[in-house]
Amino acid sequence: LKMRQDKKAVFLAAAALTSAARPARLRVATYNVLCPVHKSIKGGRESDDDALWLARAARTAAFVADALGDCDVICLQEWFFDDR
């Protein structure tokens, strides 16, 4: 009987610690950044002009930080990668 009570006490303590460590909510956001190769500008693509897409990328990063920064998870869609 004592062993059963000890196991139950350990289980209850573990459950209390686990539930205390869990956040009450999980905030998830998703944001489509519109990849520069898909954005048409002046008869071409935004990705053709580094100044254009870098400026928009900075504005997008600022927006995500300001508007979505308190989220636990942020999923970015159409992220642009250029290995130049």
PDB file of C-alpha atoms in Angstrom:
ATOM      1  CA  LEU A   1       0.000   0.000   0.000  1.00  0.00           C
ATOM      2  CA  LYS A   2       2.844   2.404   0.852  1.00  0.00           C
ATOM      3  CA  MET A   3       4.477   1.848  -2.572  1.00  0.00           C
ATOM      4  CA  ARG A   4       1.167   2.563  -4.321  1.00  0.00           C
ATOM      5  CA  GLN A   5       0.787   5.823  -2.349  1.00  0.00           C
ATOM      6  CA  ASP A   6       4.382   6.827  -3.177  1.00  0.00           C
ATOM      7  CA  LYS A   7       3.782   6.221  -6.884  1.00  0.00           C
ATOM      8  CA  LYS A   8       0.581   8.213  -6.725  1.00  0.00           C
ATOM      9  CA  ALA A   9       2.372  11.100  -4.975  1.00  0.00           C
ATOM     10  CA  VAL A  10       5.131  11.101  -7.609  1.00  0.00           C
ATOM     11  CA  PHE A  11       2.546  11.028 -10.398  1.00  0.00           C
ATOM     12  CA  LEU A  12       0.582  13.927  -8.885  1.00  0.00           C
ATOM     13  CA  ALA A  13       3.747  15.969  -8.355  1.00  0.00           C
ATOM     14  CA  ALA A  14       4.846  15.361 -11.950  1.00  0.00           C
ATOM     15  CA  ALA A  15       1.407  16.296 -13.248  1.00  0.00           C
ATOM     16  CA  ALA A  16       1.428  19.508 -11.223  1.00  0.00           C
ATOM     17  CA  LEU A  17       4.878  20.470 -12.515  1.00  0.00           C
ATOM     18  CA  THR A  18       3.937  19.678 -16.101  1.00  0.00           C
ATOM     19  CA  SER A  19       0.729  21.675 -16.019  1.00  0.00           C
ATOM     20  CA  ALA A  20       2.463  24.594 -14.289  1.00  0.00           C
ATOM     21  CA  ALA A  21       5.135  24.672 -17.016  1.00  0.00           C
ATOM     22  CA  ARG A  22       2.595  24.732 -19.845  1.00  0.00           C
ATOM     23  CA  PRO A  23       1.465  28.133 -21.066  1.00  0.00           C
ATOM     24  CA  ALA A  24      -2.239  28.857 -20.803  1.00  0.00           C
ATOM     25  CA  ARG A  25      -2.300  29.468 -24.556  1.00  0.00           C
ATOM     26  CA  LEU A  26      -0.197  29.139 -27.685  1.00  0.00           C
ATOM     27  CA  ARG A  27      -0.378  32.050 -30.101  1.00  0.00           C
ATOM     28  CA  VAL A  28       0.424  31.134 -33.690  1.00  0.00           C
ATOM     29  CA  ALA A  29       0.536  33.583 -36.598  1.00  0.00           C
ATOM     30  CA  THR A  30       1.125  33.110 -40.286  1.00  0.00           C
ATOM     31  CA  TYR A  31       2.170  35.846 -42.686  1.00  0.00           C
ATOM     32  CA  ASN A  32       2.684  35.738 -46.438  1.00  0.00           C
ATOM     33  CA  VAL A  33       5.666  37.961 -47.244  1.00  0.00           C
ATOM     34  CA  LEU A  34       5.118  37.790 -51.040  1.00  0.00           C
ATOM     35  CA  CYS A  35       8.389  36.532 -52.442  1.00  0.00           C
ATOM     36  CA  PRO A  36      10.128  39.192 -54.595  1.00  0.00           C
ATOM     37  CA  VAL A  37      10.304  36.831 -57.580  1.00  0.00           C
ATOM     38  CA  HIS A  38       6.487  36.814 -57.619  1.00  0.00           C
ATOM     39  CA  LYS A  39       5.987  40.590 -57.329  1.00  0.00           C
ATOM     40  CA  SER A  40       5.784  42.429 -60.652  1.00  0.00           C
ATOM     41  CA  ILE A  41       7.148  45.971 -60.695  1.00  0.00           C
ATOM     42  CA  LYS A  42       7.754  48.294 -63.672  1.00  0.00           C
ATOM     43  CA  GLY A  43       7.513  45.485 -66.209  1.00  0.00           C
ATOM     44  CA  GLY A  44       9.922  43.244 -64.305  1.00  0.00           C
ATOM     45  CA  ARG A  45      10.225  41.448 -61.016  1.00  0.00           C
ATOM     46  CA  GLU A  46      10.984  43.057 -57.667  1.00  0.00           C
ATOM     47  CA  SER A  47      13.810  40.532 -57.197  1.00  0.00           C
ATOM     48  CA  ASP A  48      15.670  42.128 -60.128  1.00  0.00           C
ATOM     49  CA  ASP A  49      16.299  45.289 -58.085  1.00  0.00           C
ATOM     50  CA  ASP A  50      18.130  44.655 -54.807  1.00  0.00           C
ATOM     51  CA  ALA A  51      17.248  48.088 -53.404  1.00  0.00           C
ATOM     52  CA  LEU A  52      13.515  47.445 -53.869  1.00  0.00           C
ATOM     53  CA  TRP A  53      13.299  44.003 -52.327  1.00  0.00           C
ATOM     54  CA  LEU A  54      15.744  44.764 -49.515  1.00  0.00           C
ATOM     55  CA  ALA A  55      13.734  47.863 -48.538  1.00  0.00           C
ATOM     56  CA  ARG A  56      10.476  45.903 -48.549  1.00  0.00           C
ATOM     57  CA  ALA A  57      12.129  43.084 -46.600  1.00  0.00           C
ATOM     58  CA  ALA A  58      13.161  45.582 -43.899  1.00  0.00           C
ATOM     59  CA  ARG A  59       9.615  46.978 -43.732  1.00  0.00           C
ATOM     60  CA  THR A  60       8.188  43.452 -43.575  1.00  0.00           C
ATOM     61  CA  ALA A  61      10.565  42.475 -40.758  1.00  0.00           C
ATOM     62  CA  ALA A  62       9.574  45.605 -38.813  1.00  0.00           C
ATOM     63  CA  PHE A  63       5.880  44.844 -39.322  1.00  0.00           C
ATOM     64  CA  VAL A  64       6.267  41.229 -38.212  1.00  0.00           C
ATOM     65  CA  ALA A  65       8.209  42.299 -35.113  1.00  0.00           C
ATOM     66  CA  ASP A  66       5.705  45.028 -34.201  1.00  0.00           C
ATOM     67  CA  ALA A  67       2.421  43.332 -35.064  1.00  0.00           C
ATOM     68  CA  LEU A  68       3.222  39.689 -34.445  1.00  0.00           C
ATOM     69  CA  GLY A  69       6.137  39.847 -32.019  1.00  0.00           C
ATOM     70  CA  ASP A  70       4.120  38.626 -29.031  1.00  0.00           C
ATOM     71  CA  CYS A  71       3.181  35.375 -30.791  1.00  0.00           C
ATOM     72  CA  ASP A  72       4.822  32.146 -29.699  1.00  0.00           C
ATOM     73  CA  VAL A  73       5.169  30.857 -33.265  1.00  0.00           C
ATOM     74  CA  ILE A  74       5.345  32.882 -36.489  1.00  0.00           C
ATOM     75  CA  CYS A  75       5.178  31.036 -39.814  1.00  0.00           C
ATOM     76  CA  LEU A  76       6.439  32.983 -42.824  1.00  0.00           C
ATOM     77  CA  GLN A  77       5.230  31.945 -46.265  1.00  0.00           C
ATOM     78  CA  GLU A  78       7.098  32.596 -49.521  1.00  0.00           C
ATOM     79  CA  TRP A  79      10.370  33.531 -47.820  1.00  0.00           C
ATOM     80  CA  PHE A  80      12.980  34.734 -50.343  1.00  0.00           C
ATOM     81  CA  PHE A  81      16.483  33.312 -50.325  1.00  0.00           C
ATOM     82  CA  ASP A  82      19.252  34.612 -52.558  1.00  0.00           C
ATOM     83  CA  ASP A  83      22.704  33.126 -52.016  1.00  0.00           C
ATOM     84  CA  ARG A  84      24.614  35.930 -53.721  1.00  0.00           C
TER      85      ARG A  84
END
